[in-house]
Coordinates of C-alpha atoms in Angstrom, one line a residue:
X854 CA -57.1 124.5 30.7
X855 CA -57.9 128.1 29.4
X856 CA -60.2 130.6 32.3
X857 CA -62.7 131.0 29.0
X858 CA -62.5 126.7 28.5
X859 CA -62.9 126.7 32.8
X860 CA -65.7 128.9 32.8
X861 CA -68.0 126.4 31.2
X862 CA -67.5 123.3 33.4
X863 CA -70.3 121.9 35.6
X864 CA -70.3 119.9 38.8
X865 CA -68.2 117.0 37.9
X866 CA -66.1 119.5 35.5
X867 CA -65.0 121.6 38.9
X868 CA -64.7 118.3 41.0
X869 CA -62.4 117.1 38.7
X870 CA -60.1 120.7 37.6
X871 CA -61.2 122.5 41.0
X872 CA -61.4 126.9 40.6
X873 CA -60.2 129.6 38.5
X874 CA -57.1 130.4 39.8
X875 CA -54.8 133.7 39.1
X876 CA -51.8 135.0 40.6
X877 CA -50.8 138.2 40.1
X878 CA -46.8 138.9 40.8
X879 CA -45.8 141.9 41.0
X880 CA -44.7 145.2 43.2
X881 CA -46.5 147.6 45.1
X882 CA -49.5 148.4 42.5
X883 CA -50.3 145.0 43.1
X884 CA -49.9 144.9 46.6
X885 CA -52.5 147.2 46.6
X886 CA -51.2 150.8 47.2
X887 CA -52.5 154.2 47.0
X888 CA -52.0 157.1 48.7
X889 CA -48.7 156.9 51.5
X890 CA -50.0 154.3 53.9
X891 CA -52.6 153.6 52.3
X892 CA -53.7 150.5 50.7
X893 CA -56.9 149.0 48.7
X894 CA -57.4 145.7 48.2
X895 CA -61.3 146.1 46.7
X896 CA -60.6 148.4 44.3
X897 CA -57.6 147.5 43.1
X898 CA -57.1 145.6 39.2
X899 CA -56.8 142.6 40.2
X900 CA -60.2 142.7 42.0
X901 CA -62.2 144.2 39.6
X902 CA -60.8 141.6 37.1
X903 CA -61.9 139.1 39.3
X904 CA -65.4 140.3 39.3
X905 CA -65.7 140.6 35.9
X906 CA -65.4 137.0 35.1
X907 CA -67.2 136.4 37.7
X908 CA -70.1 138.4 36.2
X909 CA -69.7 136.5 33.1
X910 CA -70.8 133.2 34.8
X911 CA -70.7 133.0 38.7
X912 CA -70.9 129.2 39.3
X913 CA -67.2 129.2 38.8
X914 CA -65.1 130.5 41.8
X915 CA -62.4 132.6 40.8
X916 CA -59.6 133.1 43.4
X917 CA -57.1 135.5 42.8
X918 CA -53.7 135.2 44.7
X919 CA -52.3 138.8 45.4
X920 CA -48.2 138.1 45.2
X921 CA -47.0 141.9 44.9
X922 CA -45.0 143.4 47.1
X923 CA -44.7 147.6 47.5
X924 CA -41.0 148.5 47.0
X925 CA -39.8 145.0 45.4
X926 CA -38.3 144.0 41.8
X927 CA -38.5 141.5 39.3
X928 CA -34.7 140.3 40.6
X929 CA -36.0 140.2 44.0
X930 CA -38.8 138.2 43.5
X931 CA -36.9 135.5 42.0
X932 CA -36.2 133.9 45.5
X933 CA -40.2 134.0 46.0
X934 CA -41.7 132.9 43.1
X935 CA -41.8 129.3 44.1
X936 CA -44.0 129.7 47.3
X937 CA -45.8 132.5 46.4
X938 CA -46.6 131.7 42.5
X939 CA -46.2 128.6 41.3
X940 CA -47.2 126.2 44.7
X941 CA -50.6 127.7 43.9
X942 CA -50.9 126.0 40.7
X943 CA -51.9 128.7 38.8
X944 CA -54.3 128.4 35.2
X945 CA -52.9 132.3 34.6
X946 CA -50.0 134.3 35.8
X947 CA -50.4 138.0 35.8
X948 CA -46.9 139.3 35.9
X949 CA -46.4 143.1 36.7
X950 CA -42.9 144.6 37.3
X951 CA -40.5 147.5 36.2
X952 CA -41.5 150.7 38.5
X953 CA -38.8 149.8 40.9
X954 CA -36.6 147.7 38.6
X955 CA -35.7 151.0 36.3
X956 CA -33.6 152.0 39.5
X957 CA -31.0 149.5 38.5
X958 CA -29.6 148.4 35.2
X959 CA -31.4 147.4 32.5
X960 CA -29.8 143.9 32.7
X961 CA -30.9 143.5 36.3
X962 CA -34.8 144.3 34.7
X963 CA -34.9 141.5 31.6
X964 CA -32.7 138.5 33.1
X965 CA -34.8 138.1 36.1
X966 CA -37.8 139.0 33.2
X967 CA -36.7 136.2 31.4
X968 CA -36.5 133.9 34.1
X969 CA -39.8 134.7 35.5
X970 CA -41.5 134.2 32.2
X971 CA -39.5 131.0 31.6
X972 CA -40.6 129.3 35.0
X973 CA -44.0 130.8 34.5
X974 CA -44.6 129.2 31.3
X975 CA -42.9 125.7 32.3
X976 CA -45.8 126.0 34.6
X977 CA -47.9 125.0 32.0
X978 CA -50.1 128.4 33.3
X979 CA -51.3 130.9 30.7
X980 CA -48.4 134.1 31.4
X981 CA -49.8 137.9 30.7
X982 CA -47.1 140.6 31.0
X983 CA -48.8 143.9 32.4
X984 CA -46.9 146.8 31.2
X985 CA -47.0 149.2 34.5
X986 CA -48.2 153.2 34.5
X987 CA -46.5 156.0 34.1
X988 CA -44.3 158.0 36.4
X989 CA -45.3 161.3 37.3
X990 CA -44.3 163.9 34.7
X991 CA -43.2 166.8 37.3
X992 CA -43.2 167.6 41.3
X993 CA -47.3 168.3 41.9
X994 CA -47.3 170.7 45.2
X995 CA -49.2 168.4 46.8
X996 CA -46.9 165.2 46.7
X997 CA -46.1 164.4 50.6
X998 CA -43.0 166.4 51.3
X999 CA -40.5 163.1 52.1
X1000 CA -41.6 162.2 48.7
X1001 CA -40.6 165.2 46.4
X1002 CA -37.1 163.9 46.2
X1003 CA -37.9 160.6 44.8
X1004 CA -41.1 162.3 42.7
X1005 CA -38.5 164.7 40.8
X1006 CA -36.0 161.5 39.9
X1007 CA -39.2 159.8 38.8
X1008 CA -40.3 162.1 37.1
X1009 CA -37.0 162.9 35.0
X1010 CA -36.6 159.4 34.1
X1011 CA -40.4 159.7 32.4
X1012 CA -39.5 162.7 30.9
X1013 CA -35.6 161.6 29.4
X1014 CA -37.6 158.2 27.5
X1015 CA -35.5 155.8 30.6
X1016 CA -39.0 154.5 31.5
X1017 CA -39.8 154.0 28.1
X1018 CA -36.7 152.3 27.1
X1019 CA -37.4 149.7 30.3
X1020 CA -40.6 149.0 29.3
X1021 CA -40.3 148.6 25.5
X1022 CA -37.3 146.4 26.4
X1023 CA -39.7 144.1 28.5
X1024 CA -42.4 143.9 25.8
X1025 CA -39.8 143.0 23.6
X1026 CA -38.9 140.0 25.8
X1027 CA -42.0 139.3 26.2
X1028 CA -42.9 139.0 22.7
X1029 CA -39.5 136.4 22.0
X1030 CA -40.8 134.5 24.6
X1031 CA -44.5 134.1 23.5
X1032 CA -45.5 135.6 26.3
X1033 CA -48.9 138.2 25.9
X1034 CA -48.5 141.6 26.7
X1035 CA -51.0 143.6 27.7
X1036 CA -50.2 146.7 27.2
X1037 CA -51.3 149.4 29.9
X1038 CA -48.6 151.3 29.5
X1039 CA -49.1 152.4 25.8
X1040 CA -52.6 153.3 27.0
X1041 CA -51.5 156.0 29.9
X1042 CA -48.7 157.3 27.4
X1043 CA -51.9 158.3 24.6
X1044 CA -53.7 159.8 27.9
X1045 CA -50.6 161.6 28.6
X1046 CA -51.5 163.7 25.6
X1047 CA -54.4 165.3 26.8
X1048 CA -54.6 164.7 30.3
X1049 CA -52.2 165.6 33.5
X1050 CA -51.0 161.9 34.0
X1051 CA -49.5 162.8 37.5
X1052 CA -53.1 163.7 38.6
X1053 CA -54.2 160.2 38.1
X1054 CA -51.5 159.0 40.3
X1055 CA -52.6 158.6 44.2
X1056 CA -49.3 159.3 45.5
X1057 CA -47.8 161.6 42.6
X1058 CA -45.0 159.4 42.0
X1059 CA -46.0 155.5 40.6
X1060 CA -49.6 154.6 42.2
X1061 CA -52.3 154.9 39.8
X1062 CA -56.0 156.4 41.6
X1063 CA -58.6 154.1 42.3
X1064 CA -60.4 155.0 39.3
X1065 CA -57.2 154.2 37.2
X1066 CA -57.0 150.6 38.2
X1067 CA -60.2 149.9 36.4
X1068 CA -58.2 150.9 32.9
X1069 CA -56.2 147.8 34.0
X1070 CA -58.8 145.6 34.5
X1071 CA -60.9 146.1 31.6
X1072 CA -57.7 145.5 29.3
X1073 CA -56.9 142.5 31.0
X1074 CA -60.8 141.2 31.2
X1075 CA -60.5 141.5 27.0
X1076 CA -57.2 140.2 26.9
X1077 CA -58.4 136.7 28.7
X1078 CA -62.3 137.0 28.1
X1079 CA -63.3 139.0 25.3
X1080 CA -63.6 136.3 22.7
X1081 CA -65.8 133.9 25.6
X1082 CA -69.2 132.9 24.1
X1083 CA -71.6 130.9 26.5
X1084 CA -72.6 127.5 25.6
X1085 CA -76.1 127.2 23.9
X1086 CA -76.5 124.5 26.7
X1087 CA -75.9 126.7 29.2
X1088 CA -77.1 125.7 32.4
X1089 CA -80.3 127.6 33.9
X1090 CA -79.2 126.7 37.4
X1091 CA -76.1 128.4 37.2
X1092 CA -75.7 132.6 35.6
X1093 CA -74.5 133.8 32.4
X1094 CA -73.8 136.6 31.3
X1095 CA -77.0 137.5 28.5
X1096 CA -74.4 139.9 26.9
X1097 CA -72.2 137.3 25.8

């Protein structure tokens, strides 16, 4: 059952097909990171997405299920996915990888892709792809100093198309496999004409800001909800959103 279908279900509806629920697998952008040491877990995408359906009708619960690690691939998440994805039964997996993976082959990247996608769907779960952030474009002076190493290989694999190539290798996967994309990525490379992209990164390196998350959010929110009309029987007891 669709979120949008979910959404509209009364008493005996949510007895019956119990909450809204969404896990989102991915790495540390997931997890929650910002800053060095620093984590978020109210502000990140996932949250705000999260109280955006919720806004559209709030009788539903919606329980997101944060599965991203900081510092872990697509390849070594495989080993995970049971527990932390699929025993929860999800009705949509949000899947969010490739920051870490370009540090290895591309191979390593799209086989453990496919097979994520491929048990995800077998799930009988609706599967989105999130296409990550940018890198950073150069070393900013005030990246913390253990990180400038790491921010100047980061950055040159932005710069020489390598992230690029990764990513538009995914969606391409993706798309064979019938899987949506929703394409973040895309929408930081048109900012990355006029703005300083590495300036909306917390940590200078992979870590979108605070404010940066909501861009995720709001593309995901239209991805799953932007076509969701209330029924004309709505239910007084219960809130709707009066803008849709």
């Amino acid at each position: 059952m669709k979120i949008t279908e979910k959404l509209n279900l009364e008493f005996e509806g949510l007895l019956e097909h119990g909450p809204i629920n969404i896990v989102v697998f991915g790495d540390s952008v997931t997890h929650g990171a910002l800053g060095s040491g620093e984590i978020d877990y109210e502000t990140v995408y996932w949250n705000r997405l999260r109280k955006k359906i919720n806004a559209l009708r709030n009788y539903m619960p919606v329980n997101v299920i944060n599965a991203g690690i900081g510092g872990i691939s697509a390849k070594g998440s495989l080993d995970r996915m049971q527990a932390h994805v699929l025993d929860h039964h999800p009705d949509l997996i949000i899947v969010c990888f490739g920051l870490n993976d370009v540090n290895f082959p591309l191979n390593e990247y799209l086989d453990p892709m496919r097979e994520i996608f491929e048990r995800s769907l077998n799930s009988g779960a609706e599967v989105i792809f999130l296409t990550p952030n940018m890198f950073n474009t150069y070393v900013a002076d005030d990246t913390a100093e253990f990180l400038k190493d790491y921010a100047a290989v980061t950055a040159d694999m932005q710069n020489n198309g390598k992230m690029d190539h990764y990513i538009e290798s995914a969606m391409a996967l993706a798309h064979e496999m019938g899987v949506q994309v929703c394409d973040c990525y895309s929408k930081w490379k048109e900012l990355s004409k006029t703005q300083d992209v590495t300036m909306l990164l917390s940590n200078r390196i992979n870590h979108p800001t605070r404010e940066m998350h909501e861009l995720f959010a709001e593309e995901l929110f239209q991805m799953i909800c932007g076509d969701y009309k209330a029924p004309e029987h709505a239910d007084s007891n219960t809130m709707y959103s009066e803008d849709k």
